[in-house]
């Protein structure tokens, strides 16, 4: 009975403060004055953001008088209307729709300007769900795959609405279908037709007999 009361209380507070409908379920809930801890099979659904979060553990914190900040750890799975992102850490601002994922980030988003799925692998990724913008880095290499195109870099920016991927640092792009390889300092890829513009380029074009 206590658990049910806590969940209903959180729902009412969130609805009044953020004008968002937030559903939360978990095996255990521990409420405190400025934090609420959820443990075991945590599932969060935010209808206005078209977001579903599944994780092992989560903390919701009160910021500036409102329940606003979510922090999830363990196996983190974020489901959106256009794809899925996974990691082992998530921080999310419920009000602004911005956040950060870290530690083995994997992304699979359906591109808005084409019919392809964009696959991204990186160490850290920040995002703005309202603008559908994502950017991330890796200590090693960011890996992005789309159709027949493979992209590698130190940093990336992906604007899903505009269909643009920006790559920075040790950029390498190859497309076996178009028979080319390209090394660059920086590149911009337009996802609708997989066209690229690059700076300080070294390129290899394979000519078949």
PDB file of C-alpha atoms in Angstrom:
ATOM      1  CA  UNK A   1       0.000   0.000   0.000  1.00  0.00           C
ATOM      2  CA  UNK A   2       2.859   2.392   0.849  1.00  0.00           C
ATOM      3  CA  UNK A   3       4.428   1.848  -2.581  1.00  0.00           C
ATOM      4  CA  UNK A   4       1.160   2.675  -4.342  1.00  0.00           C
ATOM      5  CA  UNK A   5       0.801   5.917  -2.374  1.00  0.00           C
ATOM      6  CA  UNK A   6       4.344   7.009  -3.281  1.00  0.00           C
ATOM      7  CA  UNK A   7       3.830   6.348  -6.984  1.00  0.00           C
ATOM      8  CA  UNK A   8       0.562   8.287  -7.033  1.00  0.00           C
ATOM      9  CA  UNK A   9       2.194  11.182  -5.163  1.00  0.00           C
ATOM     10  CA  UNK A  10       5.059  11.375  -7.665  1.00  0.00           C
ATOM     11  CA  UNK A  11       2.610  11.322 -10.576  1.00  0.00           C
ATOM     12  CA  UNK A  12       0.561  14.195  -9.154  1.00  0.00           C
ATOM     13  CA  UNK A  13       3.616  16.360  -8.368  1.00  0.00           C
ATOM     14  CA  UNK A  14       5.111  15.813 -11.816  1.00  0.00           C
ATOM     15  CA  UNK A  15       1.836  16.593 -13.524  1.00  0.00           C
ATOM     16  CA  UNK A  16       1.388  19.888 -11.672  1.00  0.00           C
ATOM     17  CA  UNK A  17       5.006  21.072 -11.954  1.00  0.00           C
ATOM     18  CA  UNK A  18       5.844  20.043 -15.499  1.00  0.00           C
ATOM     19  CA  UNK A  19       2.472  19.586 -17.177  1.00  0.00           C
ATOM     20  CA  UNK A  20       3.750  16.184 -18.236  1.00  0.00           C
ATOM     21  CA  UNK A  21       2.270  12.765 -17.590  1.00  0.00           C
ATOM     22  CA  UNK A  22       4.933  10.556 -16.041  1.00  0.00           C
ATOM     23  CA  UNK A  23       4.314   6.904 -15.170  1.00  0.00           C
ATOM     24  CA  UNK A  24       6.879   5.160 -12.947  1.00  0.00           C
ATOM     25  CA  UNK A  25       6.978   1.550 -11.776  1.00  0.00           C
ATOM     26  CA  UNK A  26       9.709  -0.304  -9.868  1.00  0.00           C
ATOM     27  CA  UNK A  27      10.246  -3.067  -7.321  1.00  0.00           C
ATOM     28  CA  UNK A  28      11.251  -0.675  -4.531  1.00  0.00           C
ATOM     29  CA  UNK A  29      10.705   3.038  -3.877  1.00  0.00           C
ATOM     30  CA  UNK A  30      12.508   5.091  -1.189  1.00  0.00           C
ATOM     31  CA  UNK A  31      11.278   8.706  -1.042  1.00  0.00           C
ATOM     32  CA  UNK A  32      13.246  11.464   0.672  1.00  0.00           C
ATOM     33  CA  UNK A  33      12.797  15.215   0.902  1.00  0.00           C
ATOM     34  CA  UNK A  34      14.674  16.115  -2.286  1.00  0.00           C
ATOM     35  CA  UNK A  35      15.260  12.688  -3.862  1.00  0.00           C
ATOM     36  CA  UNK A  36      13.224   9.617  -4.700  1.00  0.00           C
ATOM     37  CA  UNK A  37      15.121   6.354  -5.214  1.00  0.00           C
ATOM     38  CA  UNK A  38      13.771   3.558  -7.423  1.00  0.00           C
ATOM     39  CA  UNK A  39      15.377   0.119  -7.425  1.00  0.00           C
ATOM     40  CA  UNK A  40      14.759  -2.964  -9.551  1.00  0.00           C
ATOM     41  CA  UNK A  41      12.972  -3.221 -12.918  1.00  0.00           C
ATOM     42  CA  UNK A  42      12.389   0.521 -13.169  1.00  0.00           C
ATOM     43  CA  UNK A  43      10.181   1.637 -16.060  1.00  0.00           C
ATOM     44  CA  UNK A  44       9.415   5.294 -16.819  1.00  0.00           C
ATOM     45  CA  UNK A  45       7.058   6.570 -19.503  1.00  0.00           C
ATOM     46  CA  UNK A  46       6.807  10.259 -20.413  1.00  0.00           C
ATOM     47  CA  UNK A  47       3.990  10.636 -22.916  1.00  0.00           C
ATOM     48  CA  UNK A  48       4.789  14.188 -24.043  1.00  0.00           C
ATOM     49  CA  UNK A  49       8.381  13.228 -24.892  1.00  0.00           C
ATOM     50  CA  UNK A  50       7.364   9.915 -26.524  1.00  0.00           C
ATOM     51  CA  UNK A  51       9.980   8.387 -24.230  1.00  0.00           C
ATOM     52  CA  UNK A  52      10.129   5.071 -22.415  1.00  0.00           C
ATOM     53  CA  UNK A  53      13.037   4.358 -20.078  1.00  0.00           C
ATOM     54  CA  UNK A  54      13.911   0.954 -18.655  1.00  0.00           C
ATOM     55  CA  UNK A  55      16.730   0.655 -16.129  1.00  0.00           C
ATOM     56  CA  UNK A  56      17.956  -1.089 -12.987  1.00  0.00           C
ATOM     57  CA  UNK A  57      18.153   1.923 -10.675  1.00  0.00           C
ATOM     58  CA  UNK A  58      17.006   5.525 -10.852  1.00  0.00           C
ATOM     59  CA  UNK A  59      16.994   8.696  -8.765  1.00  0.00           C
ATOM     60  CA  UNK A  60      14.589  11.594  -9.328  1.00  0.00           C
ATOM     61  CA  UNK A  61      15.826  14.851  -7.783  1.00  0.00           C
ATOM     62  CA  UNK A  62      14.041  18.047  -6.876  1.00  0.00           C
ATOM     63  CA  UNK A  63      15.680  21.037  -8.567  1.00  0.00           C
ATOM     64  CA  UNK A  64      14.507  24.619  -7.976  1.00  0.00           C
ATOM     65  CA  UNK A  65      11.420  23.377  -6.161  1.00  0.00           C
ATOM     66  CA  UNK A  66      10.311  20.812  -8.734  1.00  0.00           C
ATOM     67  CA  UNK A  67      10.909  17.127  -9.502  1.00  0.00           C
ATOM     68  CA  UNK A  68      13.037  17.675 -12.572  1.00  0.00           C
ATOM     69  CA  UNK A  69      16.248  15.651 -12.815  1.00  0.00           C
ATOM     70  CA  UNK A  70      16.420  11.913 -13.529  1.00  0.00           C
ATOM     71  CA  UNK A  71      19.588   9.840 -13.175  1.00  0.00           C
ATOM     72  CA  UNK A  72      19.588   6.177 -14.201  1.00  0.00           C
ATOM     73  CA  UNK A  73      22.288   3.523 -13.841  1.00  0.00           C
ATOM     74  CA  UNK A  74      22.689  -0.139 -14.740  1.00  0.00           C
ATOM     75  CA  UNK A  75      21.327  -1.398 -18.031  1.00  0.00           C
ATOM     76  CA  UNK A  76      19.723   1.745 -19.483  1.00  0.00           C
ATOM     77  CA  UNK A  77      17.378   1.460 -22.477  1.00  0.00           C
ATOM     78  CA  UNK A  78      15.726   4.571 -23.937  1.00  0.00           C
ATOM     79  CA  UNK A  79      12.961   3.976 -26.474  1.00  0.00           C
ATOM     80  CA  UNK A  80      11.811   6.849 -28.691  1.00  0.00           C
ATOM     81  CA  UNK A  81       9.307   6.952 -31.530  1.00  0.00           C
ATOM     82  CA  UNK A  82      12.164   6.785 -34.062  1.00  0.00           C
ATOM     83  CA  UNK A  83      14.585   4.397 -32.378  1.00  0.00           C
ATOM     84  CA  UNK A  84      16.461   3.083 -29.363  1.00  0.00           C
ATOM     85  CA  UNK A  85      19.541   4.165 -27.412  1.00  0.00           C
ATOM     86  CA  UNK A  86      21.314   2.103 -24.756  1.00  0.00           C
ATOM     87  CA  UNK A  87      24.060   2.792 -22.214  1.00  0.00           C
ATOM     88  CA  UNK A  88      24.904   2.195 -18.559  1.00  0.00           C
ATOM     89  CA  UNK A  89      24.305   5.798 -17.435  1.00  0.00           C
ATOM     90  CA  UNK A  90      21.662   8.431 -18.183  1.00  0.00           C
ATOM     91  CA  UNK A  91      21.008  11.928 -16.905  1.00  0.00           C
ATOM     92  CA  UNK A  92      17.820  13.602 -18.119  1.00  0.00           C
ATOM     93  CA  UNK A  93      16.184  16.986 -17.509  1.00  0.00           C
ATOM     94  CA  UNK A  94      12.452  16.270 -17.643  1.00  0.00           C
ATOM     95  CA  UNK A  95      11.509  19.916 -18.189  1.00  0.00           C
ATOM     96  CA  UNK A  96      13.903  20.805 -21.005  1.00  0.00           C
ATOM     97  CA  UNK A  97      14.095  17.400 -22.686  1.00  0.00           C
ATOM     98  CA  UNK A  98      17.895  17.428 -22.694  1.00  0.00           C
ATOM     99  CA  UNK A  99      20.248  14.830 -21.289  1.00  0.00           C
ATOM    100  CA  UNK A 100      23.399  12.789 -21.442  1.00  0.00           C
ATOM    101  CA  UNK A 101      24.169   9.100 -21.897  1.00  0.00           C
ATOM    102  CA  UNK A 102      27.544   7.560 -21.092  1.00  0.00           C
ATOM    103  CA  UNK A 103      29.523   4.318 -20.953  1.00  0.00           C
ATOM    104  CA  UNK A 104      29.116   2.116 -24.028  1.00  0.00           C
ATOM    105  CA  UNK A 105      26.460   4.159 -25.820  1.00  0.00           C
ATOM    106  CA  UNK A 106      24.708   2.386 -28.700  1.00  0.00           C
ATOM    107  CA  UNK A 107      22.133   4.114 -30.904  1.00  0.00           C
ATOM    108  CA  UNK A 108      19.808   2.973 -33.691  1.00  0.00           C
ATOM    109  CA  UNK A 109      17.651   5.807 -35.078  1.00  0.00           C
ATOM    110  CA  UNK A 110      15.581   5.870 -38.253  1.00  0.00           C
ATOM    111  CA  UNK A 111      16.842   8.848 -40.249  1.00  0.00           C
ATOM    112  CA  UNK A 112      14.228  11.498 -41.045  1.00  0.00           C
ATOM    113  CA  UNK A 113      15.604  12.418 -44.473  1.00  0.00           C
ATOM    114  CA  UNK A 114      16.039   8.858 -45.737  1.00  0.00           C
ATOM    115  CA  UNK A 115      14.704   5.372 -45.113  1.00  0.00           C
ATOM    116  CA  UNK A 116      17.984   4.172 -43.547  1.00  0.00           C
ATOM    117  CA  UNK A 117      18.715   3.494 -39.908  1.00  0.00           C
ATOM    118  CA  UNK A 118      21.652   5.399 -38.431  1.00  0.00           C
ATOM    119  CA  UNK A 119      23.741   3.281 -36.046  1.00  0.00           C
ATOM    120  CA  UNK A 120      26.064   5.090 -33.643  1.00  0.00           C
ATOM    121  CA  UNK A 121      28.590   3.742 -31.141  1.00  0.00           C
ATOM    122  CA  UNK A 122      30.425   6.114 -28.782  1.00  0.00           C
ATOM    123  CA  UNK A 123      31.565   6.656 -25.192  1.00  0.00           C
ATOM    124  CA  UNK A 124      29.368   9.654 -24.361  1.00  0.00           C
ATOM    125  CA  UNK A 125      26.413  11.339 -26.039  1.00  0.00           C
ATOM    126  CA  UNK A 126      24.426  14.451 -25.147  1.00  0.00           C
ATOM    127  CA  UNK A 127      21.020  15.067 -26.692  1.00  0.00           C
ATOM    128  CA  UNK A 128      18.115  17.470 -27.100  1.00  0.00           C
ATOM    129  CA  UNK A 129      14.920  15.517 -27.763  1.00  0.00           C
ATOM    130  CA  UNK A 130      12.860  18.592 -28.656  1.00  0.00           C
ATOM    131  CA  UNK A 131      15.271  19.538 -31.445  1.00  0.00           C
ATOM    132  CA  UNK A 132      16.284  15.924 -32.217  1.00  0.00           C
ATOM    133  CA  UNK A 133      19.964  16.821 -31.997  1.00  0.00           C
ATOM    134  CA  UNK A 134      22.674  14.456 -30.748  1.00  0.00           C
ATOM    135  CA  UNK A 135      26.413  14.848 -30.275  1.00  0.00           C
ATOM    136  CA  UNK A 136      29.052  12.623 -28.788  1.00  0.00           C
ATOM    137  CA  UNK A 137      32.677  11.639 -28.385  1.00  0.00           C
ATOM    138  CA  UNK A 138      34.906   8.626 -27.816  1.00  0.00           C
ATOM    139  CA  UNK A 139      38.381   8.265 -26.371  1.00  0.00           C
ATOM    140  CA  UNK A 140      38.976   5.815 -29.169  1.00  0.00           C
ATOM    141  CA  UNK A 141      36.720   6.214 -32.204  1.00  0.00           C
ATOM    142  CA  UNK A 142      33.089   7.107 -32.789  1.00  0.00           C
ATOM    143  CA  UNK A 143      31.588   4.645 -35.260  1.00  0.00           C
ATOM    144  CA  UNK A 144      28.552   5.533 -37.407  1.00  0.00           C
ATOM    145  CA  UNK A 145      26.939   3.282 -39.993  1.00  0.00           C
ATOM    146  CA  UNK A 146      24.210   4.264 -42.421  1.00  0.00           C
ATOM    147  CA  UNK A 147      23.315   2.151 -45.411  1.00  0.00           C
ATOM    148  CA  UNK A 148      26.568   1.219 -47.162  1.00  0.00           C
ATOM    149  CA  UNK A 149      28.440   4.160 -45.634  1.00  0.00           C
ATOM    150  CA  UNK A 150      30.799   3.704 -42.689  1.00  0.00           C
ATOM    151  CA  UNK A 151      32.003   6.769 -40.753  1.00  0.00           C
ATOM    152  CA  UNK A 152      34.699   7.093 -38.075  1.00  0.00           C
ATOM    153  CA  UNK A 153      35.764  10.149 -36.052  1.00  0.00           C
ATOM    154  CA  UNK A 154      36.630  11.473 -32.593  1.00  0.00           C
ATOM    155  CA  UNK A 155      33.475  13.592 -32.336  1.00  0.00           C
ATOM    156  CA  UNK A 156      30.102  13.731 -34.076  1.00  0.00           C
ATOM    157  CA  UNK A 157      26.983  15.856 -34.292  1.00  0.00           C
ATOM    158  CA  UNK A 158      23.740  14.480 -35.716  1.00  0.00           C
ATOM    159  CA  UNK A 159      20.752  16.670 -36.559  1.00  0.00           C
ATOM    160  CA  UNK A 160      17.974  14.203 -37.301  1.00  0.00           C
ATOM    161  CA  UNK A 161      15.476  16.824 -38.502  1.00  0.00           C
ATOM    162  CA  UNK A 162      17.907  18.355 -40.987  1.00  0.00           C
ATOM    163  CA  UNK A 163      19.547  15.067 -41.960  1.00  0.00           C
ATOM    164  CA  UNK A 164      23.103  16.227 -41.275  1.00  0.00           C
ATOM    165  CA  UNK A 165      26.029  14.416 -39.630  1.00  0.00           C
ATOM    166  CA  UNK A 166      29.144  16.434 -38.745  1.00  0.00           C
ATOM    167  CA  UNK A 167      32.355  14.507 -38.067  1.00  0.00           C
ATOM    168  CA  UNK A 168      35.456  15.982 -36.416  1.00  0.00           C
ATOM    169  CA  UNK A 169      38.917  14.631 -35.674  1.00  0.00           C
ATOM    170  CA  UNK A 170      40.635  11.763 -37.500  1.00  0.00           C
ATOM    171  CA  UNK A 171      37.707  11.397 -39.880  1.00  0.00           C
ATOM    172  CA  UNK A 172      37.549   8.329 -42.098  1.00  0.00           C
ATOM    173  CA  UNK A 173      34.632   7.557 -44.407  1.00  0.00           C
ATOM    174  CA  UNK A 174      34.255   4.639 -46.742  1.00  0.00           C
ATOM    175  CA  UNK A 175      31.449   3.485 -48.966  1.00  0.00           C
ATOM    176  CA  UNK A 176      32.001   0.132 -50.744  1.00  0.00           C
ATOM    177  CA  UNK A 177      28.894   0.731 -52.835  1.00  0.00           C
ATOM    178  CA  UNK A 178      30.353   3.948 -54.265  1.00  0.00           C
ATOM    179  CA  UNK A 179      33.916   2.590 -54.278  1.00  0.00           C
ATOM    180  CA  UNK A 180      35.620   5.356 -52.305  1.00  0.00           C
ATOM    181  CA  UNK A 181      37.606   5.936 -49.112  1.00  0.00           C
ATOM    182  CA  UNK A 182      38.210   9.355 -47.603  1.00  0.00           C
ATOM    183  CA  UNK A 183      40.357  10.711 -44.781  1.00  0.00           C
ATOM    184  CA  UNK A 184      39.727  14.234 -43.509  1.00  0.00           C
ATOM    185  CA  UNK A 185      40.040  16.615 -40.570  1.00  0.00           C
ATOM    186  CA  UNK A 186      36.341  17.415 -40.651  1.00  0.00           C
ATOM    187  CA  UNK A 187      33.380  16.322 -42.762  1.00  0.00           C
ATOM    188  CA  UNK A 188      29.682  17.031 -43.168  1.00  0.00           C
ATOM    189  CA  UNK A 189      27.428  14.248 -44.457  1.00  0.00           C
ATOM    190  CA  UNK A 190      23.933  14.883 -45.828  1.00  0.00           C
ATOM    191  CA  UNK A 191      21.906  11.775 -45.060  1.00  0.00           C
ATOM    192  CA  UNK A 192      19.228  12.164 -47.737  1.00  0.00           C
ATOM    193  CA  UNK A 193      21.624  11.242 -50.569  1.00  0.00           C
ATOM    194  CA  UNK A 194      24.740  10.291 -48.551  1.00  0.00           C
ATOM    195  CA  UNK A 195      26.671  13.234 -49.970  1.00  0.00           C
ATOM    196  CA  UNK A 196      29.703  14.612 -48.115  1.00  0.00           C
ATOM    197  CA  UNK A 197      31.722  17.820 -47.879  1.00  0.00           C
ATOM    198  CA  UNK A 198      35.140  17.567 -46.212  1.00  0.00           C
ATOM    199  CA  UNK A 199      38.154  19.678 -45.181  1.00  0.00           C
ATOM    200  CA  UNK A 200      41.825  18.727 -45.635  1.00  0.00           C
ATOM    201  CA  UNK A 201      40.976  15.593 -47.558  1.00  0.00           C
ATOM    202  CA  UNK A 202      42.864  12.558 -48.760  1.00  0.00           C
ATOM    203  CA  UNK A 203      40.691  10.384 -50.982  1.00  0.00           C
ATOM    204  CA  UNK A 204      40.970   7.048 -52.781  1.00  0.00           C
ATOM    205  CA  UNK A 205      38.574   6.169 -55.602  1.00  0.00           C
ATOM    206  CA  UNK A 206      38.542   2.613 -56.811  1.00  0.00           C
ATOM    207  CA  UNK A 207      38.084   2.234 -60.573  1.00  0.00           C
ATOM    208  CA  UNK A 208      36.822  -1.176 -61.678  1.00  0.00           C
ATOM    209  CA  UNK A 209      37.712  -2.697 -65.024  1.00  0.00           C
TER     210      UNK A 209
END
